[in-house]
């Protein structure tokens, strides 16, 4: 097989895999701009005939057929919950990662292992106990309740990711900074934090996306417009006998866009973070 | 004025004591080198002076003020780390100016100080590069520059040259020496390289297993090592040590090698076991040495290996089955196995107690000498 042929085959294979990955996404985006009738036609209509923003108008209650879903509230809930839990998780996780990277303490390695093991429990398995606990404590159907759960989910991963980055920052640097006149606190912010920045940014974006997209637990713990998040809100489009696929798709697009924008904004850090291109001596 | 005093300084890590009560007085502007084998506690001692490591017991004073409880930033010291510890995310200029920036100095003043340091160290063309874009020698210079901009009371160096190649190392050694002359400051310098120690130091402190073994000027420790450890540690090639026994006014090194007792050792008891030490420079083949005055012993020794170095040849000879090094000036070819007549300058020989390795001092037998 010549080199050209092989390259060609690789391209074809890559294309097919990408197609498989992208088509559902594309289909959702496409459906967001089509009326329900066209979406449900059999055989499927691949080339859209009738594109419009009607579905979005409907969601925001501007069109002729008002769907009447409090999308604004859901968006606000999602934003508050995701941002807060991300900030808290990154703050705690970064401190934890730093401690694991820098200090020796009894039980360190088993503590680290347990943190990682907590990730092996599927979140949904915790939903019943959580539901009961949260009902007792009155946290059910509150943003705070969801924030606490998401923070707990995100902390171990943040610790794990930032620990690797802090470990790459030589201890000498903080010491040099302290000799140069910094307090340990200043040394951290002026030297160690900037050097681990890409790892922290990666951890933050992962935490945010996890919170933003989480459905299973949120669907158990929220029920009113006070706390329902966007993914949970998707279910509002299902009625007893019908599903408003068009509205749902439009809503899905609304969910995707902020995540997409955010990811693009920090992608430079994300790439640096994922390739662990931390510090060079 | 910044003299540094260590008084009974002890360092423990948990149960393990690694520095055992060190006493050391370092004068203002003195260049002191801590030297010793790996793991002897040099870095630990230096880091305790810097305040990066707490001291478990004892007292450290800088400029007469006890600093035991002061954090590094309040000790007015600078430190150059073995791997430089430059801030990778800052340019050379920012690295140099960092300490002044933290101290809240004005922008112009920071720039002036950075430029001045760069001038001294030849870093001016690299000011806008980051450390990642510099060679090892240049990074080393930035590390030194960062130390000098602050005009500290004390400079601390922890093996600053060990990551450089041999040529650069000797070059930087000279620069450090010059630097000390330009910016007169107290220096504590850690190395395990005895050549560095000899060339740089006003005073050498030789450490071993957390103890100070000997303190003195480079010549002191070279000429009068307190024990066999110092004797072999200082000087290159290492001092030859051969076990022997005092016997009939001589030292018997083997059945057929006897050396007359050097001057001043007449009091040695018959049968006392000693370690006899001499340097390669003091054992030379007859006619291939420097004109030596003083007591000379003549030995016939087989040569097992000759290492020509140009101006001189290093010879491996054998005494009592033990290899000793000798030097041959104005060399001629020597074949292995050849037996040569050597001259040994007794005035430069050392005797150590065979058990403890402690130096035996010469006694003045006749009052005037
Ligand atoms: N954090 C620590 N915990 C326990 N022991 C330590 C620690 N740091 C150093 N030591 C021990 O203290 C002793 C002295 O270490 P130190 O780093 O001062 O040696 P050194 O003389 O600088 O050696 P080198 O020339 O290899 O740098 C060593 O035996 C080392 O194992
Ligand atoms: Mg060391």
XYZ file of C-alpha atoms and ligand atoms in Angstrom:
682
model
C 0.000 0.000 0.000
C 1.455 3.299 -1.001
C 1.734 6.177 1.339
C -0.947 8.124 -0.501
C -3.394 5.275 -0.265
C -2.783 4.873 3.408
C -3.271 8.562 4.044
C -6.498 8.383 2.067
C -7.787 5.501 4.158
C -6.886 7.316 7.337
C -8.812 10.319 6.135
C -11.855 8.222 5.296
C -11.738 6.509 8.681
C -11.369 9.816 10.490
C -14.260 11.256 8.501
C -16.534 8.347 9.352
C -15.719 8.522 13.048
C -16.222 12.287 13.120
C -19.501 11.844 11.260
C -20.717 9.363 13.831
C -19.773 11.765 16.600
C -21.140 14.878 14.993
C -24.393 13.770 13.407
C -26.468 13.664 16.580
C -25.177 17.093 17.474
C -25.836 18.434 14.021
C -29.267 16.875 14.046
C -30.110 18.653 17.285
C -28.902 21.976 15.951
C -30.765 21.441 12.708
C -33.925 20.406 14.513
C -33.781 23.531 16.607
C -34.594 25.546 13.501
C -37.270 23.272 12.020
C -40.917 22.756 12.808
C -41.962 19.573 14.541
C -43.654 18.320 11.416
C -40.470 18.262 9.439
C -38.500 16.641 12.232
C -40.910 13.760 12.558
C -41.425 13.058 8.857
C -40.656 9.550 7.710
C -38.480 8.986 5.818
C -36.267 11.660 7.393
C -35.797 14.937 5.598
C -32.069 15.523 5.530
C -31.937 18.778 3.656
C -34.013 21.260 5.653
C -36.732 23.037 3.713
C -38.164 25.271 6.324
C -35.644 26.983 8.638
C -36.748 29.607 11.134
C -36.267 30.924 14.653
C -39.839 30.057 15.548
C -38.837 27.452 18.100
C -36.696 29.945 19.978
C -39.406 32.586 19.831
C -41.796 30.067 21.225
C -39.524 29.247 24.115
C -39.095 32.875 25.049
C -42.836 33.377 24.663
C -42.549 35.754 21.696
C -44.139 33.723 18.931
C -47.694 32.844 18.069
C -47.640 29.467 19.747
C -46.372 30.171 23.245
C -44.752 27.165 24.862
C -44.546 28.895 28.187
C -41.424 27.456 29.671
C -39.631 29.688 32.183
C -36.407 29.414 30.304
C -35.063 32.622 31.837
C -35.358 31.181 35.318
C -33.773 27.931 34.297
C -30.913 29.756 32.664
C -30.415 31.866 35.758
C -30.531 28.793 38.001
C -28.042 26.951 35.822
C -25.715 29.936 35.734
C -25.832 30.532 39.487
C -25.430 26.867 40.309
C -22.633 26.186 37.816
C -20.640 29.320 38.507
C -20.909 29.055 42.270
C -20.106 25.366 42.435
C -17.198 25.856 40.026
C -15.734 28.721 42.019
C -16.103 26.849 45.288
C -14.841 23.557 43.867
C -11.817 25.188 42.258
C -10.978 27.116 45.406
C -11.187 24.025 47.568
C -9.681 21.732 44.934
C -6.764 24.057 44.260
C -5.944 24.310 47.951
C -6.217 20.549 48.234
C -4.111 19.966 45.146
C -1.475 22.322 46.499
C -1.446 20.574 49.853
C -1.150 17.161 48.250
C 1.673 18.377 46.035
C 3.637 20.224 48.703
C 3.120 18.796 52.140
C 3.647 15.465 53.739
C 0.984 14.410 56.187
C -0.153 11.120 57.659
C -2.566 9.184 55.505
C -1.756 11.266 52.463
C -1.691 8.526 49.872
C -4.791 6.764 51.131
C -6.630 10.081 51.303
C -5.704 10.697 47.706
C -6.832 7.233 46.712
C -10.190 7.631 48.453
C -10.779 10.926 46.724
C -10.234 9.250 43.394
C -12.354 6.240 44.361
C -15.251 8.568 45.084
C -15.313 9.195 41.350
C -16.062 5.560 40.673
C -19.509 5.815 42.306
C -22.091 6.732 39.675
C -23.794 9.913 40.823
C -27.245 8.519 40.252
C -26.592 5.779 42.783
C -26.477 8.508 45.392
C -29.694 10.147 44.325
C -32.000 8.334 46.728
C -29.885 8.844 49.859
C -29.291 12.415 48.799
C -32.968 12.946 48.191
C -33.788 11.725 51.678
C -31.021 13.735 53.311
C -31.913 16.871 51.439
C -35.583 16.520 52.319
C -34.690 16.272 55.975
C -32.451 19.303 55.823
C -34.742 21.326 53.637
C -32.195 21.555 50.894
C -34.431 19.843 48.412
C -35.484 22.089 45.557
C -32.983 24.800 46.451
C -30.055 26.079 44.434
C -27.843 25.640 47.473
C -28.655 21.937 47.605
C -27.581 21.431 44.012
C -24.501 23.612 44.481
C -23.339 21.468 47.378
C -23.747 18.280 45.383
C -21.935 19.616 42.338
C -19.113 20.996 44.445
C -18.670 17.591 46.025
C -18.593 15.975 42.608
C -16.041 18.422 41.254
C -13.601 18.717 44.131
C -11.836 15.334 43.736
C -11.206 15.866 40.063
C -9.944 19.401 40.646
C -7.606 18.167 43.350
C -6.280 15.471 41.086
C -5.695 17.781 38.142
C -4.175 20.709 40.032
C -2.016 18.440 42.188
C -0.214 17.319 39.042
C 0.389 20.913 38.036
C 1.594 22.098 41.403
C 3.900 19.123 41.604
C 5.492 20.294 38.366
C 6.276 23.685 39.853
C 9.641 23.298 41.584
C 9.546 23.959 45.316
C 12.613 26.163 44.903
C 10.546 28.799 43.155
C 8.384 29.502 46.155
C 11.482 29.515 48.356
C 13.278 31.872 46.014
C 10.274 34.174 46.101
C 10.223 34.118 49.886
C 13.881 35.027 49.981
C 13.096 37.785 47.500
C 10.765 39.240 50.103
C 7.427 37.503 49.612
C 5.238 36.113 52.318
C 4.334 32.475 51.607
C 0.932 33.764 50.498
C 2.472 36.259 48.044
C 4.868 33.621 46.789
C 1.905 31.417 45.973
C -0.025 34.072 44.067
C 2.912 35.618 42.267
C 4.865 32.531 41.343
C 3.162 29.215 41.881
C -0.350 30.179 40.847
C 0.672 31.716 37.500
C 2.704 28.624 36.711
C -0.153 26.252 37.477
C -2.691 28.539 35.826
C -3.373 26.355 32.818
C -4.110 23.392 35.046
C -6.426 25.454 37.188
C -8.190 26.815 34.107
C -8.656 23.282 32.798
C -10.021 22.148 36.115
C -12.399 25.113 36.178
C -13.779 24.461 32.725
C -14.269 20.782 33.479
C -16.042 21.609 36.697
C -18.224 24.162 34.966
C -19.205 21.817 32.143
C -19.956 19.001 34.554
C -22.275 21.244 36.535
C -23.811 22.894 33.508
C -24.694 19.619 31.803
C -25.546 17.430 34.788
C -29.022 15.998 34.534
C -29.491 12.855 36.588
C -29.051 14.279 40.081
C -30.582 17.641 39.304
C -33.712 15.938 38.044
C -34.141 14.325 41.455
C -33.223 17.282 43.620
C -35.076 20.094 41.857
C -38.700 20.514 40.994
C -39.704 24.167 40.795
C -38.524 27.173 38.827
C -36.575 28.178 41.932
C -33.959 25.559 41.307
C -34.558 23.661 38.064
C -31.588 23.825 35.751
C -31.612 23.944 31.967
C -31.046 20.207 31.383
C -33.901 19.424 33.759
C -35.981 22.041 32.018
C -35.696 20.035 28.821
C -38.172 17.612 30.277
C -40.806 20.329 30.315
C -41.187 19.634 26.616
C -42.528 16.190 27.254
C -46.227 15.970 27.815
C -48.143 12.864 28.691
C -48.485 11.694 25.123
C -46.331 14.025 23.041
C -42.819 15.326 22.943
C -42.077 18.736 21.499
C -38.870 17.780 19.776
C -38.437 21.112 18.096
C -38.696 23.038 21.340
C -36.418 20.609 23.050
C -33.786 20.961 20.358
C -33.954 24.718 20.524
C -33.509 24.530 24.262
C -30.571 22.165 23.799
C -28.923 24.725 21.576
C -29.451 27.351 24.235
C -27.707 25.050 26.683
C -24.817 24.310 24.369
C -23.965 27.858 23.366
C -22.584 29.238 26.667
C -20.553 26.093 27.195
C -19.172 26.407 23.700
C -18.286 30.072 24.122
C -16.584 29.423 27.428
C -14.602 26.537 26.036
C -13.366 28.667 23.161
C -12.398 31.472 25.506
C -10.146 29.277 27.593
C -9.090 26.829 24.912
C -5.522 28.096 24.890
C -5.192 27.194 28.559
C -7.157 24.029 28.037
C -4.746 22.729 25.441
C -1.725 23.742 27.491
C -3.394 22.090 30.451
C -4.237 18.847 28.754
C -0.788 18.439 27.295
C 0.709 19.201 30.703
C 3.070 21.728 29.182
C 3.529 23.264 32.593
C 6.918 24.570 33.509
C 10.135 24.323 31.694
C 13.303 24.701 33.664
C 27.986 44.878 59.113
C 26.788 41.341 58.637
C 28.637 38.672 60.466
C 26.877 35.328 60.681
C 27.012 33.234 63.822
C 25.871 29.684 64.268
C 25.790 28.553 67.862
C 25.146 24.902 68.669
C 22.792 24.633 65.742
C 20.959 21.334 65.560
C 18.606 20.085 62.892
C 16.324 17.120 63.335
C 13.919 15.634 60.877
C 11.527 13.784 63.132
C 13.668 11.486 65.240
C 16.671 11.736 62.952
C 19.287 14.327 63.760
C 21.158 15.405 60.624
C 23.099 18.422 61.910
C 24.663 17.926 65.308
C 25.309 21.211 67.055
C 27.367 23.295 64.674
C 29.373 26.297 65.861
C 30.593 28.726 63.234
C 31.504 32.395 63.250
C 31.617 34.099 59.874
C 33.135 37.565 59.723
C 31.784 40.553 57.819
C 32.619 40.266 54.093
C 34.192 36.874 54.577
C 33.825 34.244 51.845
C 33.187 30.962 53.620
C 32.804 27.703 51.743
C 31.003 24.753 53.265
C 32.344 21.610 51.704
C 31.833 17.937 52.330
C 30.557 14.745 50.791
C 26.964 14.277 49.688
C 24.443 14.151 52.510
C 26.698 15.698 55.148
C 24.265 18.532 55.868
C 25.695 21.420 53.870
C 22.442 22.389 52.199
C 20.531 21.928 55.418
C 22.913 24.286 57.196
C 22.645 26.860 54.434
C 18.868 26.618 54.369
C 18.758 27.132 58.112
C 20.753 30.337 57.688
C 18.314 31.361 54.954
C 15.321 30.589 57.125
C 13.928 28.049 54.688
C 14.440 25.348 57.272
C 13.585 25.766 60.935
C 16.373 25.064 63.367
C 15.628 22.424 65.971
C 17.964 23.844 68.565
C 20.650 26.462 68.983
C 20.896 29.960 67.630
C 21.640 31.712 64.367
C 22.490 35.391 64.327
C 22.995 37.674 61.347
C 24.609 41.026 61.981
C 24.439 40.373 65.715
C 20.683 39.825 65.665
C 19.239 36.413 66.454
C 17.102 35.385 63.496
C 15.840 31.998 64.659
C 12.220 33.037 64.348
C 12.464 35.404 61.393
C 11.073 34.275 58.039
C 13.473 34.410 55.064
C 12.143 37.748 53.844
C 13.153 39.500 57.042
C 16.740 38.252 57.094
C 18.027 40.390 54.237
C 19.806 37.537 52.556
C 19.984 36.397 48.943
C 20.282 32.851 47.776
C 21.399 31.274 44.527
C 19.916 27.816 44.102
C 21.538 24.820 42.485
C 19.045 24.792 39.642
C 18.747 28.580 39.704
C 15.020 28.700 40.571
C 14.362 31.494 38.096
C 10.730 32.455 37.645
C 9.908 30.830 34.287
C 6.979 33.128 33.551
C 8.966 36.320 33.910
C 11.539 37.917 31.657
C 15.120 38.345 32.781
C 14.312 41.956 33.634
C 11.332 40.932 35.743
C 13.337 38.206 37.427
C 16.036 40.694 38.355
C 13.576 43.295 39.565
C 11.192 40.962 41.380
C 12.517 41.502 44.882
C 12.473 45.278 44.519
C 8.974 45.145 43.120
C 7.828 43.145 46.120
C 9.542 45.711 48.316
C 7.367 48.341 46.640
C 10.178 50.310 45.028
C 9.453 52.801 42.247
C 9.519 51.569 38.685
C 12.558 53.688 37.671
C 14.533 52.503 40.642
C 13.754 48.856 39.834
C 14.814 49.335 36.232
C 17.992 51.085 37.238
C 18.957 48.327 39.649
C 18.131 45.617 37.097
C 20.172 47.379 34.425
C 23.079 47.784 36.790
C 23.066 44.106 37.715
C 22.734 43.135 34.057
C 25.708 45.363 33.292
C 27.886 43.703 35.913
C 26.958 40.230 34.725
C 26.827 40.863 30.976
C 23.104 40.188 30.713
C 22.087 43.391 28.975
C 21.274 41.725 25.601
C 18.943 39.186 27.175
C 16.747 41.393 29.315
C 13.526 40.595 27.476
C 13.984 36.861 27.228
C 12.449 34.350 29.572
C 14.688 31.877 31.423
C 13.610 29.118 29.054
C 15.367 30.978 26.233
C 18.730 31.195 27.983
C 21.712 28.880 28.142
C 22.785 27.301 31.410
C 25.521 29.841 31.997
C 23.197 32.746 31.293
C 20.584 31.391 33.693
C 23.291 31.088 36.286
C 24.128 34.729 35.763
C 20.502 35.782 36.081
C 20.321 33.874 39.350
C 23.353 35.783 40.601
C 21.942 39.047 39.297
C 18.715 38.439 41.150
C 20.768 37.960 44.269
C 22.817 41.133 43.944
C 20.092 43.662 43.065
C 18.892 43.614 46.638
C 22.246 44.480 48.195
C 21.733 41.806 50.824
C 23.762 41.433 53.991
C 24.628 37.857 53.156
C 24.849 35.881 49.937
C 24.060 32.203 50.128
C 25.058 29.872 47.315
C 24.021 26.227 47.128
C 26.200 24.422 44.601
C 25.562 27.130 42.026
C 27.977 25.730 39.463
C 27.226 22.053 39.604
C 24.962 22.110 36.556
C 27.570 23.691 34.302
C 30.215 21.997 32.201
C 33.812 22.036 33.350
C 34.919 25.004 31.262
C 31.980 27.203 32.143
C 32.366 26.221 35.748
C 35.910 27.506 36.020
C 34.873 30.654 34.196
C 31.935 31.296 36.527
C 34.171 30.532 39.481
C 36.342 33.445 38.510
C 33.282 35.627 38.027
C 31.972 34.782 41.456
C 35.325 35.631 42.953
C 35.359 38.952 41.117
C 31.791 39.614 42.107
C 32.715 39.177 45.730
C 35.467 41.729 45.274
C 33.112 44.212 43.562
C 30.149 43.909 45.893
C 31.834 43.201 49.191
C 29.358 41.069 51.105
C 29.468 38.121 53.447
C 29.217 34.916 51.427
C 28.350 31.391 52.489
C 28.944 29.041 49.621
C 28.115 25.340 49.553
C 29.840 22.886 47.273
C 31.075 19.349 47.294
C 33.826 20.243 44.847
C 37.040 20.785 46.772
C 38.639 22.697 43.879
C 35.853 25.254 44.057
C 36.293 25.402 47.791
C 40.064 25.928 47.578
C 39.896 28.604 44.895
C 37.001 30.646 46.243
C 37.226 30.511 49.975
C 38.715 32.875 52.478
C 37.924 30.094 54.874
C 36.874 26.511 54.278
C 34.516 24.636 56.559
C 34.738 20.903 56.036
C 31.675 18.970 57.103
C 31.003 15.313 57.515
C 27.884 13.544 58.796
C 26.446 16.708 60.266
C 29.603 17.766 62.085
C 32.210 20.365 61.262
C 35.481 18.490 60.923
C 37.836 21.374 60.271
C 37.725 25.105 59.672
C 40.587 27.056 58.209
C 42.070 28.890 55.270
C 42.528 26.831 52.120
C 46.246 26.524 52.863
C 45.568 25.526 56.464
C 43.373 22.635 55.571
C 45.652 21.612 52.729
C 48.821 21.679 54.757
C 47.485 20.612 58.098
C 44.463 18.340 57.679
C 43.134 17.395 61.116
C 42.420 13.821 60.130
C 42.592 11.345 57.283
C 39.132 12.329 56.080
C 40.174 15.920 55.438
C 43.519 14.733 54.095
C 41.890 12.691 51.350
C 39.032 15.108 50.764
C 41.091 18.228 50.136
C 43.639 18.325 47.345
C 43.748 16.607 43.990
C 44.953 13.949 43.491
C 43.908 12.766 46.938
C 46.595 12.325 49.575
C 48.209 8.884 49.633
C 47.655 7.039 52.885
C 49.640 3.961 53.821
C 49.394 2.075 57.094
C 52.659 1.587 58.953
C 54.282 1.111 62.298
C 56.971 3.006 64.176
C 60.016 0.798 64.417
C 63.596 1.657 65.287
C 63.471 5.351 64.379
C 61.673 4.679 61.148
C 58.207 3.903 59.898
C 57.842 0.475 58.464
C 55.367 0.566 55.613
C 56.089 -2.948 54.378
C 58.788 -5.561 54.659
C 61.101 -3.722 52.350
C 59.838 -0.145 52.499
C 60.905 1.895 55.478
C 60.788 5.648 55.803
C 62.872 7.487 58.367
C 60.741 9.167 61.005
C 60.107 12.700 59.800
C 61.436 15.536 61.848
C 59.428 16.157 64.970
C 58.076 12.676 65.427
C 60.925 11.306 67.514
C 58.551 10.833 70.427
C 56.588 8.152 68.598
C 56.456 4.992 70.695
C 58.090 1.893 69.355
C 55.460 -0.281 67.691
C 52.845 2.486 67.479
C 50.607 1.999 64.495
C 50.156 5.048 62.301
C 48.796 6.071 58.955
C 51.449 7.677 56.839
C 50.268 10.351 54.420
C 51.906 12.241 51.593
C 50.791 13.925 48.417
C 51.783 12.954 44.896
C 53.687 16.234 44.597
C 56.070 15.058 47.273
C 56.936 11.695 45.816
C 58.962 12.051 42.641
C 61.416 9.881 40.762
C 65.061 10.804 41.313
C 66.088 13.473 38.831
C 62.488 14.175 37.847
C 61.468 16.253 40.792
C 61.744 19.827 41.767
C 64.829 20.679 43.734
C 63.790 19.861 47.278
C 65.630 21.023 50.285
C 65.067 19.445 53.621
C 64.783 15.841 54.637
C 64.393 13.412 51.788
C 63.908 9.649 51.880
C 64.740 7.450 48.935
C 62.423 4.573 48.053
C 62.555 2.001 45.302
C 59.057 1.313 44.063
C 57.563 -0.549 41.104
C 55.419 1.562 38.796
C 52.157 0.012 37.605
C 50.767 2.790 35.469
C 51.922 6.054 33.938
C 49.489 8.829 33.039
C 51.192 11.527 30.948
C 49.583 14.932 31.425
C 52.069 16.936 29.372
C 54.173 18.985 31.722
C 54.120 16.160 34.231
C 53.267 12.496 34.383
C 51.166 10.937 37.095
C 52.652 7.623 38.219
C 50.909 4.850 40.075
C 53.470 3.147 42.262
C 53.018 0.397 44.796
C 53.845 0.355 48.492
C 52.926 -2.746 50.443
C 50.516 -3.788 47.738
C 48.759 -0.437 47.978
C 48.700 1.961 45.054
C 50.070 5.407 45.695
C 50.298 8.304 43.316
C 53.524 10.049 42.445
C 54.425 12.861 40.101
C 57.175 13.006 37.519
C 58.312 16.400 36.298
C 60.158 16.734 32.975
C 58.669 13.354 32.111
C 60.253 10.563 30.183
C 58.402 7.437 29.022
C 57.893 4.886 31.804
C 56.880 1.316 31.132
C 54.640 -0.570 33.542
C 56.522 -2.779 35.935
C 59.640 -0.612 35.860
C 61.188 -0.055 39.260
C 62.121 3.549 39.902
C 64.070 5.292 42.607
C 61.742 7.828 44.219
C 62.449 10.718 46.480
C 59.991 11.478 49.227
C 60.022 14.927 50.831
C 59.625 14.090 54.496
C 58.902 17.693 55.506
C 55.588 17.437 53.727
C 54.568 14.085 55.119
C 51.742 13.629 57.594
C 51.177 11.095 60.305
C 47.768 10.109 61.561
C 46.725 7.811 64.342
C 45.947 4.472 62.754
C 42.841 3.928 64.883
C 41.149 7.302 65.009
C 42.671 8.879 61.901
C 43.484 11.984 63.945
C 46.495 13.995 62.908
C 49.690 13.537 64.961
C 51.393 16.893 65.387
C 55.103 17.371 64.957
C 56.872 18.252 68.158
C 59.782 20.602 68.177
C 62.479 18.319 69.561
C 65.317 20.812 69.850
C 63.710 24.058 70.812
C 65.106 26.050 67.931
C 64.010 24.933 64.523
N 13.239 16.901 54.356
C 14.056 15.975 54.869
N 13.594 14.971 55.627
C 14.428 14.046 56.145
N 15.745 14.042 55.962
C 16.272 15.013 55.227
C 15.476 16.026 54.622
N 16.278 16.854 53.944
C 17.530 16.372 54.091
N 17.526 15.267 54.860
C 18.714 14.491 55.266
O 19.628 15.360 55.858
C 20.951 15.024 55.499
C 21.672 16.234 54.974
O 21.091 16.644 53.781
P 21.659 17.852 52.938
O 20.712 18.114 51.829
O 21.944 18.982 53.836
O 23.002 17.252 52.364
P 24.101 17.987 51.473
O 25.338 18.048 52.282
O 23.581 19.252 50.942
O 24.318 16.921 50.315
P 24.462 17.161 48.739
O 25.889 17.458 48.482
O 24.069 15.818 48.181
O 23.537 18.248 48.347
C 20.859 13.899 54.485
O 21.199 12.707 55.117
C 19.415 13.901 54.070
O 18.987 12.596 53.807
Mg 22.940 19.929 48.968
